[in-house]
Amino acid sequence: MKSTKYTRFCRRFLSSTFEKFNLNKIDKNNMLEKANISMVYQEYYSMVLMNCILGFIVSFFSTLFIYLLIPNSTTMLLLLITTLIVPFLIGMTYLRLPAAKARARGKNIDRHLPYVANFINTMSVAGISPSEIFGSLSSIKLYGEVQKEAKKITTEIELMGLDAITALKNAITISPSKKFRDFLQGIIAVLQSGSELAPYFSRCVDQYMFDDLEERKKNLDSLAIMAESFVTTVIAFPLFLVIILCVMGLTSGGISFNFLYVISLFILPMAYCGFYVMMKSGMGEEV
């Protein structure tokens, strides 16, 4: 998410509003950096507030039009509920977005870090400096969010003229991954002590590869449990239920099938959605 003419307009229009609140600028800006949102906090939260106002206006006039067409208590209740819920949902979505994006980026960085460390170790053995290593890493899209973090480090070194240690310290403050922050902190410690980087990178590769293997084993176990639960809950159980109801219908001379409609139209779709949410939430992380 980048700064646009709309977000800059929101900031100019609502800038005085945020001056009245005692907000921690550093924490807010760091969270946006971790989420890779290219805005300062005044601009982002001005956009959030403006979107809430626009959501209120649009929902109010939309439901008001319905109420004028069908004036009764139901449409009046719809008018009140919609004008309250829509701005609230918009606000909560945007307020939670930076933390959610930061967590997603952190997981992506952790997933790629073992292979990034192996890449860095290979280049370090060849005698390439850390600034050149991160410069090369910043051009490889294969490494996902790590590439974006490396690009920030390279930008500070090449364009802003900072030394490698200062650029790495700045990267630590805005990285959403604790494992990546520890990795960068280790590089800084080695550089400041004047030691060789290759042994440190070699140890990191061994440790990260071992941790990655253990994590994949856990994910495979989770997937096996989820697969068994899925087959039992939403495949075998409905089949057995249909057979049981058919047998009961033959023996008792007739049975209502309304319950089957409820299962087919509501319970099974909810079960499918539940398993999908569990997969996306991390139980079925990539293996």
Coordinates of C-alpha atoms in Angstrom, one line a residue:
M1 CA 0.0 0.0 0.0
K2 CA 1.5 3.3 -1.2
S3 CA 0.8 7.0 -0.7
T4 CA -1.7 8.4 -3.3
K5 CA -3.3 11.7 -4.1
Y6 CA -6.3 10.6 -2.1
T7 CA -4.3 9.7 1.0
R8 CA -2.3 12.9 0.8
F9 CA -5.6 14.9 0.5
C10 CA -6.9 13.1 3.6
R11 CA -3.8 14.0 5.5
R12 CA -4.1 17.7 4.6
F13 CA -7.8 17.8 5.4
L14 CA -7.5 16.0 8.7
S15 CA -4.0 16.9 9.9
S16 CA -5.3 19.2 12.7
T17 CA -7.3 16.3 14.1
F18 CA -4.3 14.1 14.9
E19 CA -2.4 17.0 16.5
K20 CA -4.9 16.9 19.3
F21 CA -4.1 13.3 20.2
N22 CA -1.0 12.2 22.0
L23 CA 0.0 9.4 19.7
N24 CA 3.4 7.7 19.7
K25 CA 4.7 8.6 16.3
I26 CA 7.7 6.2 16.3
D27 CA 5.6 3.1 17.3
K28 CA 2.9 4.0 14.7
N29 CA 5.4 4.6 11.9
N30 CA 7.4 1.5 12.7
M31 CA 4.2 -0.7 12.6
L32 CA 3.4 0.8 9.1
E33 CA 7.0 0.0 8.1
K34 CA 6.7 -3.6 9.3
A35 CA 3.5 -3.9 7.3
N36 CA 5.3 -2.4 4.2
I37 CA 2.8 0.5 4.1
S38 CA 4.5 3.4 2.5
M39 CA 2.8 6.2 4.5
V40 CA 3.4 8.1 7.7
Y41 CA 0.9 7.4 10.5
Q42 CA -0.9 10.8 10.0
E43 CA -1.5 10.0 6.4
Y44 CA -2.7 6.4 7.0
Y45 CA -5.0 7.2 9.9
S46 CA -6.4 10.2 8.1
M47 CA -7.3 7.9 5.3
V48 CA -8.9 5.5 7.8
L49 CA -11.0 8.3 9.3
M50 CA -12.0 9.7 5.9
N51 CA -13.0 6.2 4.7
C52 CA -15.2 5.8 7.8
I53 CA -16.9 9.1 7.1
L54 CA -17.5 8.2 3.4
G55 CA -18.8 4.8 4.5
F56 CA -21.2 6.4 6.9
I57 CA -22.5 8.9 4.2
V58 CA -22.9 6.2 1.5
S59 CA -24.6 3.7 3.8
F60 CA -26.9 6.4 5.2
F61 CA -28.1 7.7 1.9
S62 CA -28.4 4.2 0.4
T63 CA -30.6 2.9 3.2
L64 CA -32.5 6.2 3.4
F65 CA -33.4 5.7 -0.2
I66 CA -34.7 2.2 0.6
Y67 CA -36.7 3.6 3.6
L68 CA -38.3 6.3 1.4
L69 CA -39.4 3.6 -1.1
I70 CA -40.6 1.2 1.6
P71 CA -41.3 3.3 4.8
N72 CA -41.8 0.8 7.7
S73 CA -40.1 -0.2 10.9
T74 CA -37.9 -2.8 9.2
T75 CA -36.3 -0.4 6.8
M76 CA -35.9 2.1 9.6
L77 CA -34.1 -0.5 11.7
L78 CA -32.0 -1.3 8.6
L79 CA -31.1 2.4 8.3
L80 CA -29.9 2.6 11.9
I81 CA -28.0 -0.6 11.9
T82 CA -26.3 -0.1 8.5
T83 CA -25.2 3.4 9.2
L84 CA -23.6 2.2 12.5
I85 CA -22.1 -1.1 11.3
V86 CA -20.5 0.0 8.0
P87 CA -18.2 2.7 9.4
F88 CA -17.4 0.5 12.3
L89 CA -16.4 -2.4 10.1
I90 CA -14.4 -0.1 7.8
G91 CA -12.5 1.4 10.7
M92 CA -11.8 -1.9 12.4
T93 CA -10.6 -3.4 9.1
Y94 CA -8.1 -0.6 8.5
L95 CA -6.9 -0.4 12.1
R96 CA -6.2 -4.1 12.2
L97 CA -4.6 -4.2 8.7
P98 CA -1.0 -3.1 9.6
A99 CA -0.7 -5.7 12.4
A100 CA -2.2 -8.4 10.2
K101 CA 0.1 -7.5 7.2
A102 CA 3.1 -7.4 9.5
R103 CA 2.4 -10.9 10.9
A104 CA 1.9 -12.2 7.3
R105 CA 5.2 -10.6 6.3
G106 CA 7.0 -12.0 9.4
K107 CA 5.8 -15.6 8.5
N108 CA 6.9 -15.1 4.9
I109 CA 10.4 -14.0 6.1
D110 CA 10.7 -16.8 8.5
R111 CA 9.8 -19.3 5.8
H112 CA 12.4 -18.0 3.4
L113 CA 15.2 -17.3 6.0
P114 CA 16.9 -20.7 5.9
Y115 CA 17.5 -20.4 2.2
V116 CA 18.4 -16.7 2.4
A117 CA 21.0 -17.6 5.1
N118 CA 22.4 -20.3 2.8
F119 CA 22.6 -17.8 -0.1
I120 CA 24.3 -15.2 2.1
N121 CA 26.7 -17.8 3.4
T122 CA 27.7 -18.9 -0.1
M123 CA 28.5 -15.3 -1.1
S124 CA 30.3 -14.6 2.2
V125 CA 32.6 -17.6 1.6
A126 CA 33.5 -16.0 -1.7
G127 CA 34.7 -12.8 0.1
I128 CA 31.8 -10.5 -0.8
S129 CA 31.1 -7.7 1.6
P130 CA 27.7 -7.5 3.5
S131 CA 26.6 -4.4 1.5
E132 CA 27.2 -6.2 -1.8
I133 CA 25.5 -9.3 -0.5
F134 CA 22.3 -7.4 0.5
G135 CA 22.5 -5.6 -2.9
S136 CA 22.4 -8.9 -4.7
L137 CA 19.7 -10.2 -2.4
S138 CA 17.5 -7.2 -3.1
S139 CA 17.2 -8.1 -6.8
I140 CA 16.1 -11.7 -6.2
K141 CA 12.3 -11.9 -6.0
L142 CA 12.4 -15.6 -5.2
Y143 CA 13.0 -14.8 -1.5
G144 CA 9.7 -13.0 -1.0
E145 CA 9.5 -10.4 1.7
V146 CA 13.2 -10.9 2.6
Q147 CA 14.0 -9.3 -0.8
K148 CA 12.0 -6.2 0.2
E149 CA 13.9 -6.0 3.5
A150 CA 17.2 -6.3 1.7
K151 CA 16.1 -3.6 -0.7
K152 CA 15.5 -1.2 2.2
I153 CA 19.0 -1.9 3.5
T154 CA 20.5 -1.4 0.1
T155 CA 18.7 1.9 -0.4
E156 CA 20.0 3.3 2.9
I157 CA 23.5 2.3 2.0
E158 CA 23.6 3.4 -1.6
L159 CA 21.3 6.3 -1.7
M160 CA 21.4 7.7 1.8
G161 CA 25.2 7.0 2.3
L162 CA 24.8 5.1 5.6
D163 CA 27.4 2.5 6.6
A164 CA 26.4 -1.2 6.7
I165 CA 26.1 -1.4 10.5
T166 CA 23.8 1.7 10.8
A167 CA 21.6 0.4 7.9
L168 CA 21.3 -3.0 9.6
K169 CA 20.4 -1.4 12.9
N170 CA 17.6 0.6 11.1
A171 CA 16.4 -2.6 9.5
I172 CA 16.1 -4.3 12.9
T173 CA 13.7 -1.6 14.1
I174 CA 11.3 -2.1 11.2
S175 CA 11.5 -5.8 10.5
P176 CA 8.4 -7.8 11.4
S177 CA 10.3 -11.1 11.9
K178 CA 12.0 -11.7 15.3
K179 CA 14.2 -14.4 13.7
F180 CA 15.4 -12.0 11.0
R181 CA 16.1 -9.3 13.6
D182 CA 18.2 -11.7 15.5
F183 CA 20.0 -12.7 12.3
L184 CA 20.8 -9.1 11.5
Q185 CA 21.8 -8.4 15.1
G186 CA 24.3 -11.3 14.9
I187 CA 25.8 -9.8 11.7
I188 CA 26.2 -6.4 13.5
A189 CA 27.9 -8.1 16.5
V190 CA 30.4 -10.0 14.2
L191 CA 31.2 -6.9 12.2
Q192 CA 31.8 -4.8 15.3
S193 CA 34.0 -7.5 16.8
G194 CA 36.1 -7.7 13.6
S195 CA 35.5 -11.5 13.3
E196 CA 34.9 -13.5 10.1
L197 CA 31.3 -13.6 8.9
A198 CA 31.5 -17.0 7.2
P199 CA 31.5 -19.1 10.4
Y200 CA 28.5 -17.2 11.8
F201 CA 26.5 -17.7 8.6
S202 CA 27.4 -21.3 8.5
R203 CA 26.1 -21.8 12.0
C204 CA 22.9 -19.9 11.1
V205 CA 22.3 -22.1 8.1
D206 CA 22.6 -25.3 10.1
Q207 CA 20.3 -24.0 12.8
Y208 CA 17.7 -22.5 10.5
M209 CA 17.6 -25.6 8.3
F210 CA 17.1 -27.8 11.4
D211 CA 14.3 -25.6 12.7
D212 CA 12.7 -25.5 9.2
L213 CA 12.8 -29.3 9.0
E214 CA 11.2 -29.6 12.5
E215 CA 8.5 -27.0 11.6
R216 CA 7.7 -28.9 8.4
K217 CA 7.3 -32.1 10.4
K218 CA 4.8 -30.4 12.7
N219 CA 2.9 -29.0 9.7
L220 CA 2.7 -32.5 8.2
D221 CA 1.3 -33.9 11.4
S222 CA -1.2 -31.1 11.6
L223 CA -2.2 -31.7 8.0
A224 CA -2.7 -35.4 8.7
I225 CA -5.0 -34.7 11.6
M226 CA -6.9 -32.1 9.6
A227 CA -7.3 -34.6 6.7
E228 CA -8.7 -37.3 9.0
S229 CA -11.1 -34.8 10.6
F230 CA -12.2 -33.6 7.2
V231 CA -12.9 -37.0 5.9
T232 CA -14.8 -38.1 9.0
T233 CA -16.8 -34.9 9.5
V234 CA -17.9 -33.7 6.1
I235 CA -17.6 -36.8 3.9
A236 CA -18.2 -40.0 5.9
F237 CA -20.7 -38.6 8.4
P238 CA -23.2 -37.1 5.9
L239 CA -23.1 -40.4 3.9
F240 CA -23.9 -42.5 7.0
L241 CA -26.6 -40.0 8.0
V242 CA -28.3 -40.4 4.6
I243 CA -28.2 -44.1 4.8
I244 CA -29.6 -44.1 8.4
L245 CA -32.4 -41.7 7.4
C246 CA -33.3 -43.8 4.4
V247 CA -33.5 -47.0 6.5
M248 CA -35.6 -45.2 9.1
G249 CA -37.9 -43.9 6.3
L250 CA -38.4 -47.4 5.0
T251 CA -39.1 -49.0 8.4
S252 CA -41.2 -46.2 9.9
G253 CA -43.3 -45.4 6.8
G254 CA -42.0 -41.9 6.2
I255 CA -39.7 -39.3 7.7
S256 CA -39.1 -35.6 7.2
F257 CA -36.1 -34.6 5.1
N258 CA -36.0 -31.1 6.4
F259 CA -33.0 -32.0 8.5
L260 CA -31.1 -33.0 5.4
Y261 CA -31.8 -29.7 3.8
V262 CA -30.4 -27.9 6.8
I263 CA -27.3 -30.1 6.7
S264 CA -26.8 -29.7 2.9
L265 CA -27.5 -25.9 2.8
F266 CA -26.0 -24.7 6.0
I267 CA -24.0 -27.1 8.2
L268 CA -21.8 -28.6 5.4
P269 CA -20.9 -25.3 3.8
M270 CA -20.1 -23.9 7.2
A271 CA -17.9 -27.0 7.9
Y272 CA -16.1 -26.5 4.5
C273 CA -15.5 -22.8 5.4
G274 CA -14.2 -23.8 8.8
F275 CA -11.6 -26.1 7.4
Y276 CA -10.6 -23.5 4.9
V277 CA -10.1 -20.9 7.6
M278 CA -8.1 -23.3 9.6
M279 CA -5.8 -24.0 6.6
K280 CA -5.3 -20.3 6.0
S281 CA -4.8 -19.4 9.6
G282 CA -1.6 -21.5 9.9
M283 CA -2.6 -25.1 10.8
G284 CA -2.0 -26.0 7.2
E285 CA 1.1 -23.8 6.6
E286 CA 3.1 -24.6 3.5
V287 CA 5.2 -27.8 3.9

